[in-house]
Amino acid sequence: MSPTDTVRVQTHDEIDRVNPNVHGHFAEHLGRCIYGGIWVSDDDQVQTTDGMREDTLELLSDLGLNQLRWPGGCFADDYHWRDGIGPREDRPRRPNDFWAQGQEETYEESNEFGTEEFLRLCRHVDAEPFLAANLGSGSPEEARRWVEYCNNEGDTALTRERAENGSPEPHDVTYWGVGNENWGCGGRFDPETYANEFRRFAHFMKLAGAEETVACGHINEDWNRRFFAELTEPDLVDHLSVHRYYGRFGPDCGSATEFDREEYYRFFAHSLQVGTDIDDAIATIDTYASTDDIGIAVDEWGAWHPEAESENGLEQENSVRDAVAAAGVMDDFNHRADAIEMANLAQAVNVLQCVVQTDEEAAWPTPTYQVFDLYQPHAGATALRTVVDTEEKETDIGDLPLVSASATVGEDATYVTVSNRHRTDERMVRVTLDGEVRDTSGQVLFSDHDPSDYSARDNADEFTADDAEIAIEDGSLVVDLPPCSVAGVSIEST
Ligand code: AHR
């Protein structure tokens, strides 16, 4: 068989460094993400460190989360940080109003897991914390005090309180969200009102030591345009957020594990929307923000299938199709390394497209975990312009390239990730570099799996990577990609 597709890595055409925060994650007080998945009570059956399950911590720290966003999501604009500090027995129990919707039973927030616990989690898994402040139902005063509590180096009432809570040194939290989805669950604002609130919040939060702010954007371009037109002071915005879920809020793509041929390809085509959303947001910033110093934060993204509802804590299976689609999205991030500064897959544990699932006794990695692991060499490396010449599958929402790829150059080698989105056919992909390939090695994921296969406690080990079949031919390399699979190849060249 001769190669079906070509990936041309333009070794001399550097895009930018891939910010490691682009491989970030998100943990919300919702379903079993925090409670059960990370934080457990003393009588649980798993080993714990600082109240957190060690099995989850081990998986997350092996992966390297890079950045973790918390406490929401929609929960963020209903959260008052003071409820979650101090002696645990004194913390108030509150209704978790947003995620209580649709639940048959009452749904409460115990506040056992708060700021100190979250920051301890970040230290355990070596992640940069990214806190989302409450703009929707909070005040600038509350938000700026949270910044002071976390970051102030001096001797104030709040820094004394922090010391009493076990942290005499500042936590140095760099990233601060100013509300979440404020056009919807975060307060149903119009863009002008949000812009005026944002200005007040961001001004005082920055004064208190919030180095980098994230403003709430919208994939409806008009929101971003009207927000910047009203704001007039773009220096207060360091990042503009983009949220994109695919699978549920759009064309029918089946469920996580049951889909026909049309739904299979439509799902991938829908995932391409993440790249389009980033491009739209960049274009709006360029036109309306009067500064090019604003980066994109895709601070929620991933597969959301129809079966994930608030009633079941947004849980769904995590299939090979989901994981291969995530690989394509991460390639799209690499192609836009000069604009995207952070991204957070939703969500880290048990919820939506999680990387770790748990039950009462064990934690295990999902297929998406394996993709993040395979993509690790890209984080912090320099993205290279990469041109993919492949066949396209026609779908009713647009054409889908059957092969996705991206490349970065690190200290020792060029690293190329390439995935085959064909449902049933193998593809043989030629990868060329400006120089000649001297040596190469690589791994491939999901060779022995169907797209609908998903991980569970007793089969999760079967989703780890195998050695890829790679040949060097005429100075380039050729890699065999089974249907619905993804490979990571390290290349030394002249
Ligand atoms: O991740 C689940 C929810 O999706 C988040 O709380 C919200 O921001 C988004 O709509």
PDB file of N, CA and C in Angstrom, residues 318-374:
ATOM      1  N   ASN A 318     -16.599   7.420  28.304  1.00  0.00           N
ATOM      2  CA  ASN A 318     -15.529   8.120  27.615  1.00  0.00           C
ATOM      3  C   ASN A 318     -14.950   7.173  26.573  1.00  0.00           C
ATOM      4  N   SER A 319     -15.266   7.422  25.310  1.00  0.00           N
ATOM      5  CA  SER A 319     -14.945   6.444  24.264  1.00  0.00           C
ATOM      6  C   SER A 319     -13.703   6.837  23.468  1.00  0.00           C
ATOM      7  N   VAL A 320     -13.296   5.895  22.615  1.00  0.00           N
ATOM      8  CA  VAL A 320     -12.161   6.132  21.714  1.00  0.00           C
ATOM      9  C   VAL A 320     -12.491   7.273  20.749  1.00  0.00           C
ATOM     10  N   ARG A 321     -13.746   7.347  20.270  1.00  0.00           N
ATOM     11  CA  ARG A 321     -14.109   8.448  19.374  1.00  0.00           C
ATOM     12  C   ARG A 321     -13.873   9.794  20.069  1.00  0.00           C
ATOM     13  N   ASP A 322     -14.287   9.909  21.336  1.00  0.00           N
ATOM     14  CA  ASP A 322     -14.069  11.160  22.083  1.00  0.00           C
ATOM     15  C   ASP A 322     -12.586  11.510  22.136  1.00  0.00           C
ATOM     16  N   ALA A 323     -11.782  10.477  22.410  1.00  0.00           N
ATOM     17  CA  ALA A 323     -10.345  10.711  22.605  1.00  0.00           C
ATOM     18  C   ALA A 323      -9.676  11.139  21.300  1.00  0.00           C
ATOM     19  N   VAL A 324     -10.061  10.510  20.190  1.00  0.00           N
ATOM     20  CA  VAL A 324      -9.432  10.868  18.902  1.00  0.00           C
ATOM     21  C   VAL A 324      -9.886  12.273  18.478  1.00  0.00           C
ATOM     22  N   ALA A 325     -11.118  12.619  18.791  1.00  0.00           N
ATOM     23  CA  ALA A 325     -11.568  13.996  18.496  1.00  0.00           C
ATOM     24  C   ALA A 325     -10.761  14.991  19.330  1.00  0.00           C
ATOM     25  N   ALA A 326     -10.478  14.661  20.597  1.00  0.00           N
ATOM     26  CA  ALA A 326      -9.680  15.562  21.451  1.00  0.00           C
ATOM     27  C   ALA A 326      -8.286  15.757  20.858  1.00  0.00           C
ATOM     28  N   ALA A 327      -7.730  14.688  20.265  1.00  0.00           N
ATOM     29  CA  ALA A 327      -6.401  14.804  19.644  1.00  0.00           C
ATOM     30  C   ALA A 327      -6.436  15.862  18.539  1.00  0.00           C
ATOM     31  N   GLY A 328      -7.495  15.836  17.725  1.00  0.00           N
ATOM     32  CA  GLY A 328      -7.626  16.828  16.646  1.00  0.00           C
ATOM     33  C   GLY A 328      -7.739  18.238  17.193  1.00  0.00           C
ATOM     34  N   VAL A 329      -8.488  18.387  18.291  1.00  0.00           N
ATOM     35  CA  VAL A 329      -8.629  19.727  18.889  1.00  0.00           C
ATOM     36  C   VAL A 329      -7.264  20.202  19.395  1.00  0.00           C
ATOM     37  N   MET A 330      -6.509  19.290  19.986  1.00  0.00           N
ATOM     38  CA  MET A 330      -5.190  19.702  20.498  1.00  0.00           C
ATOM     39  C   MET A 330      -4.225  20.030  19.358  1.00  0.00           C
ATOM     40  N   ASP A 331      -4.392  19.364  18.206  1.00  0.00           N
ATOM     41  CA  ASP A 331      -3.614  19.780  17.027  1.00  0.00           C
ATOM     42  C   ASP A 331      -4.015  21.197  16.636  1.00  0.00           C
ATOM     43  N   ASP A 332      -5.324  21.453  16.672  1.00  0.00           N
ATOM     44  CA  ASP A 332      -5.785  22.808  16.316  1.00  0.00           C
ATOM     45  C   ASP A 332      -5.239  23.852  17.294  1.00  0.00           C
ATOM     46  N   PHE A 333      -5.092  23.492  18.548  1.00  0.00           N
ATOM     47  CA  PHE A 333      -4.457  24.418  19.507  1.00  0.00           C
ATOM     48  C   PHE A 333      -3.014  24.701  19.072  1.00  0.00           C
ATOM     49  N   ASN A 334      -2.289  23.641  18.696  1.00  0.00           N
ATOM     50  CA  ASN A 334      -0.888  23.850  18.276  1.00  0.00           C
ATOM     51  C   ASN A 334      -0.805  24.780  17.071  1.00  0.00           C
ATOM     52  N   HIS A 335      -1.734  24.611  16.122  1.00  0.00           N
ATOM     53  CA  HIS A 335      -1.709  25.482  14.936  1.00  0.00           C
ATOM     54  C   HIS A 335      -1.914  26.952  15.319  1.00  0.00           C
ATOM     55  N   ARG A 336      -2.535  27.178  16.455  1.00  0.00           N
ATOM     56  CA  ARG A 336      -2.833  28.558  16.891  1.00  0.00           C
ATOM     57  C   ARG A 336      -2.029  28.927  18.148  1.00  0.00           C
ATOM     58  N   ALA A 337      -0.826  28.358  18.256  1.00  0.00           N
ATOM     59  CA  ALA A 337      -0.021  28.558  19.468  1.00  0.00           C
ATOM     60  C   ALA A 337       0.309  30.027  19.722  1.00  0.00           C
ATOM     61  N   ASP A 338       0.232  30.854  18.680  1.00  0.00           N
ATOM     62  CA  ASP A 338       0.528  32.281  18.870  1.00  0.00           C
ATOM     63  C   ASP A 338      -0.651  33.042  19.469  1.00  0.00           C
ATOM     64  N   ALA A 339      -1.803  32.406  19.586  1.00  0.00           N
ATOM     65  CA  ALA A 339      -2.984  33.124  20.097  1.00  0.00           C
ATOM     66  C   ALA A 339      -3.568  32.489  21.352  1.00  0.00           C
ATOM     67  N   ILE A 340      -3.454  31.182  21.473  1.00  0.00           N
ATOM     68  CA  ILE A 340      -4.122  30.508  22.598  1.00  0.00           C
ATOM     69  C   ILE A 340      -3.134  30.340  23.745  1.00  0.00           C
ATOM     70  N   GLU A 341      -3.553  30.769  24.920  1.00  0.00           N
ATOM     71  CA  GLU A 341      -2.630  30.766  26.059  1.00  0.00           C
ATOM     72  C   GLU A 341      -3.024  29.789  27.148  1.00  0.00           C
ATOM     73  N   MET A 342      -4.280  29.391  27.141  1.00  0.00           N
ATOM     74  CA  MET A 342      -4.677  28.346  28.078  1.00  0.00           C
ATOM     75  C   MET A 342      -5.922  27.653  27.558  1.00  0.00           C
ATOM     76  N   ALA A 343      -6.122  26.413  28.026  1.00  0.00           N
ATOM     77  CA  ALA A 343      -7.322  25.661  27.647  1.00  0.00           C
ATOM     78  C   ALA A 343      -7.579  24.641  28.744  1.00  0.00           C
ATOM     79  N   ASN A 344      -8.851  24.387  29.010  1.00  0.00           N
ATOM     80  CA  ASN A 344      -9.193  23.518  30.132  1.00  0.00           C
ATOM     81  C   ASN A 344     -10.258  22.522  29.691  1.00  0.00           C
ATOM     82  N   LEU A 345      -9.847  21.276  29.597  1.00  0.00           N
ATOM     83  CA  LEU A 345     -10.796  20.224  29.213  1.00  0.00           C
ATOM     84  C   LEU A 345     -11.821  20.062  30.327  1.00  0.00           C
ATOM     85  N   ALA A 346     -13.091  19.891  29.940  1.00  0.00           N
ATOM     86  CA  ALA A 346     -14.142  19.715  30.950  1.00  0.00           C
ATOM     87  C   ALA A 346     -14.536  18.227  31.009  1.00  0.00           C
ATOM     88  N   GLN A 347     -14.406  17.677  32.197  1.00  0.00           N
ATOM     89  CA  GLN A 347     -13.792  18.111  33.425  1.00  0.00           C
ATOM     90  C   GLN A 347     -12.836  17.025  33.900  1.00  0.00           C
ATOM     91  N   ALA A 348     -12.020  17.328  34.912  1.00  0.00           N
ATOM     92  CA  ALA A 348     -10.903  16.431  35.237  1.00  0.00           C
ATOM     93  C   ALA A 348     -11.331  15.028  35.675  1.00  0.00           C
ATOM     94  N   VAL A 349     -12.327  14.942  36.566  1.00  0.00           N
ATOM     95  CA  VAL A 349     -12.656  13.640  37.163  1.00  0.00           C
ATOM     96  C   VAL A 349     -14.170  13.385  37.079  1.00  0.00           C
ATOM     97  N   ASN A 350     -14.538  12.259  36.521  1.00  0.00           N
ATOM     98  CA  ASN A 350     -15.912  11.710  36.483  1.00  0.00           C
ATOM     99  C   ASN A 350     -16.923  12.492  35.644  1.00  0.00           C
ATOM    100  N   VAL A 351     -16.726  13.761  35.441  1.00  0.00           N
ATOM    101  CA  VAL A 351     -17.732  14.600  34.781  1.00  0.00           C
ATOM    102  C   VAL A 351     -17.344  14.833  33.314  1.00  0.00           C
ATOM    103  N   LEU A 352     -18.331  14.724  32.417  1.00  0.00           N
ATOM    104  CA  LEU A 352     -18.142  14.986  30.982  1.00  0.00           C
ATOM    105  C   LEU A 352     -16.911  14.231  30.445  1.00  0.00           C
ATOM    106  N   GLN A 353     -16.050  14.923  29.663  1.00  0.00           N
ATOM    107  CA  GLN A 353     -14.930  14.190  29.051  1.00  0.00           C
ATOM    108  C   GLN A 353     -13.749  14.136  30.017  1.00  0.00           C
ATOM    109  N   CYS A 354     -13.977  13.423  31.127  1.00  0.00           N
ATOM    110  CA  CYS A 354     -12.954  13.390  32.178  1.00  0.00           C
ATOM    111  C   CYS A 354     -11.726  12.582  31.741  1.00  0.00           C
ATOM    112  N   VAL A 355     -10.609  12.867  32.407  1.00  0.00           N
ATOM    113  CA  VAL A 355      -9.417  12.042  32.172  1.00  0.00           C
ATOM    114  C   VAL A 355      -9.302  10.915  33.197  1.00  0.00           C
ATOM    115  N   VAL A 356     -10.013  11.063  34.317  1.00  0.00           N
ATOM    116  CA  VAL A 356      -9.991  10.011  35.347  1.00  0.00           C
ATOM    117  C   VAL A 356     -11.427   9.699  35.767  1.00  0.00           C
ATOM    118  N   GLN A 357     -11.713   8.400  35.899  1.00  0.00           N
ATOM    119  CA  GLN A 357     -13.007   7.979  36.451  1.00  0.00           C
ATOM    120  C   GLN A 357     -12.752   7.208  37.740  1.00  0.00           C
ATOM    121  N   THR A 358     -13.746   7.244  38.620  1.00  0.00           N
ATOM    122  CA  THR A 358     -13.568   6.559  39.904  1.00  0.00           C
ATOM    123  C   THR A 358     -14.831   5.802  40.294  1.00  0.00           C
ATOM    124  N   ASP A 359     -14.656   4.788  41.165  1.00  0.00           N
ATOM    125  CA  ASP A 359     -15.789   4.271  41.927  1.00  0.00           C
ATOM    126  C   ASP A 359     -15.360   4.328  43.396  1.00  0.00           C
ATOM    127  N   GLU A 360     -16.054   3.597  44.277  1.00  0.00           N
ATOM    128  CA  GLU A 360     -15.728   3.727  45.706  1.00  0.00           C
ATOM    129  C   GLU A 360     -14.331   3.196  46.013  1.00  0.00           C
ATOM    130  N   GLU A 361     -13.831   2.298  45.135  1.00  0.00           N
ATOM    131  CA  GLU A 361     -12.578   1.628  45.491  1.00  0.00           C
ATOM    132  C   GLU A 361     -11.382   1.945  44.610  1.00  0.00           C
ATOM    133  N   ALA A 362     -11.637   2.405  43.406  1.00  0.00           N
ATOM    134  CA  ALA A 362     -10.507   2.555  42.471  1.00  0.00           C
ATOM    135  C   ALA A 362     -10.692   3.765  41.555  1.00  0.00           C
ATOM    136  N   ALA A 363      -9.575   4.169  40.965  1.00  0.00           N
ATOM    137  CA  ALA A 363      -9.586   5.241  39.961  1.00  0.00           C
ATOM    138  C   ALA A 363      -8.846   4.715  38.740  1.00  0.00           C
ATOM    139  N   TRP A 364      -9.275   5.097  37.551  1.00  0.00           N
ATOM    140  CA  TRP A 364      -8.615   4.611  36.343  1.00  0.00           C
ATOM    141  C   TRP A 364      -8.624   5.692  35.265  1.00  0.00           C
ATOM    142  N   PRO A 365      -7.681   5.590  34.329  1.00  0.00           N
ATOM    143  CA  PRO A 365      -7.595   6.603  33.269  1.00  0.00           C
ATOM    144  C   PRO A 365      -8.551   6.297  32.127  1.00  0.00           C
ATOM    145  N   THR A 366      -9.008   7.339  31.475  1.00  0.00           N
ATOM    146  CA  THR A 366      -9.889   7.166  30.311  1.00  0.00           C
ATOM    147  C   THR A 366      -9.037   7.192  29.028  1.00  0.00           C
ATOM    148  N   PRO A 367      -9.619   6.865  27.885  1.00  0.00           N
ATOM    149  CA  PRO A 367      -8.865   6.993  26.624  1.00  0.00           C
ATOM    150  C   PRO A 367      -8.369   8.425  26.407  1.00  0.00           C
ATOM    151  N   THR A 368      -9.142   9.409  26.839  1.00  0.00           N
ATOM    152  CA  THR A 368      -8.699  10.803  26.672  1.00  0.00           C
ATOM    153  C   THR A 368      -7.451  11.081  27.506  1.00  0.00           C
ATOM    154  N   TYR A 369      -7.338  10.441  28.663  1.00  0.00           N
ATOM    155  CA  TYR A 369      -6.120  10.546  29.481  1.00  0.00           C
ATOM    156  C   TYR A 369      -4.916  10.131  28.635  1.00  0.00           C
ATOM    157  N   GLN A 370      -5.082   9.030  27.877  1.00  0.00           N
ATOM    158  CA  GLN A 370      -3.956   8.519  27.083  1.00  0.00           C
ATOM    159  C   GLN A 370      -3.567   9.525  25.998  1.00  0.00           C
ATOM    160  N   VAL A 371      -4.557  10.220  25.432  1.00  0.00           N
ATOM    161  CA  VAL A 371      -4.232  11.230  24.409  1.00  0.00           C
ATOM    162  C   VAL A 371      -3.448  12.377  25.045  1.00  0.00           C
ATOM    163  N   PHE A 372      -3.898  12.846  26.204  1.00  0.00           N
ATOM    164  CA  PHE A 372      -3.152  13.928  26.875  1.00  0.00           C
ATOM    165  C   PHE A 372      -1.721  13.482  27.187  1.00  0.00           C
ATOM    166  N   ASP A 373      -1.583  12.225  27.556  1.00  0.00           N
ATOM    167  CA  ASP A 373      -0.257  11.698  27.857  1.00  0.00           C
ATOM    168  C   ASP A 373       0.610  11.698  26.590  1.00  0.00           C
ATOM    169  N   LEU A 374       0.013  11.242  25.495  1.00  0.00           N
ATOM    170  CA  LEU A 374       0.737  11.201  24.215  1.00  0.00           C
ATOM    171  C   LEU A 374       1.130  12.606  23.758  1.00  0.00           C
TER     172      LEU A 374
END
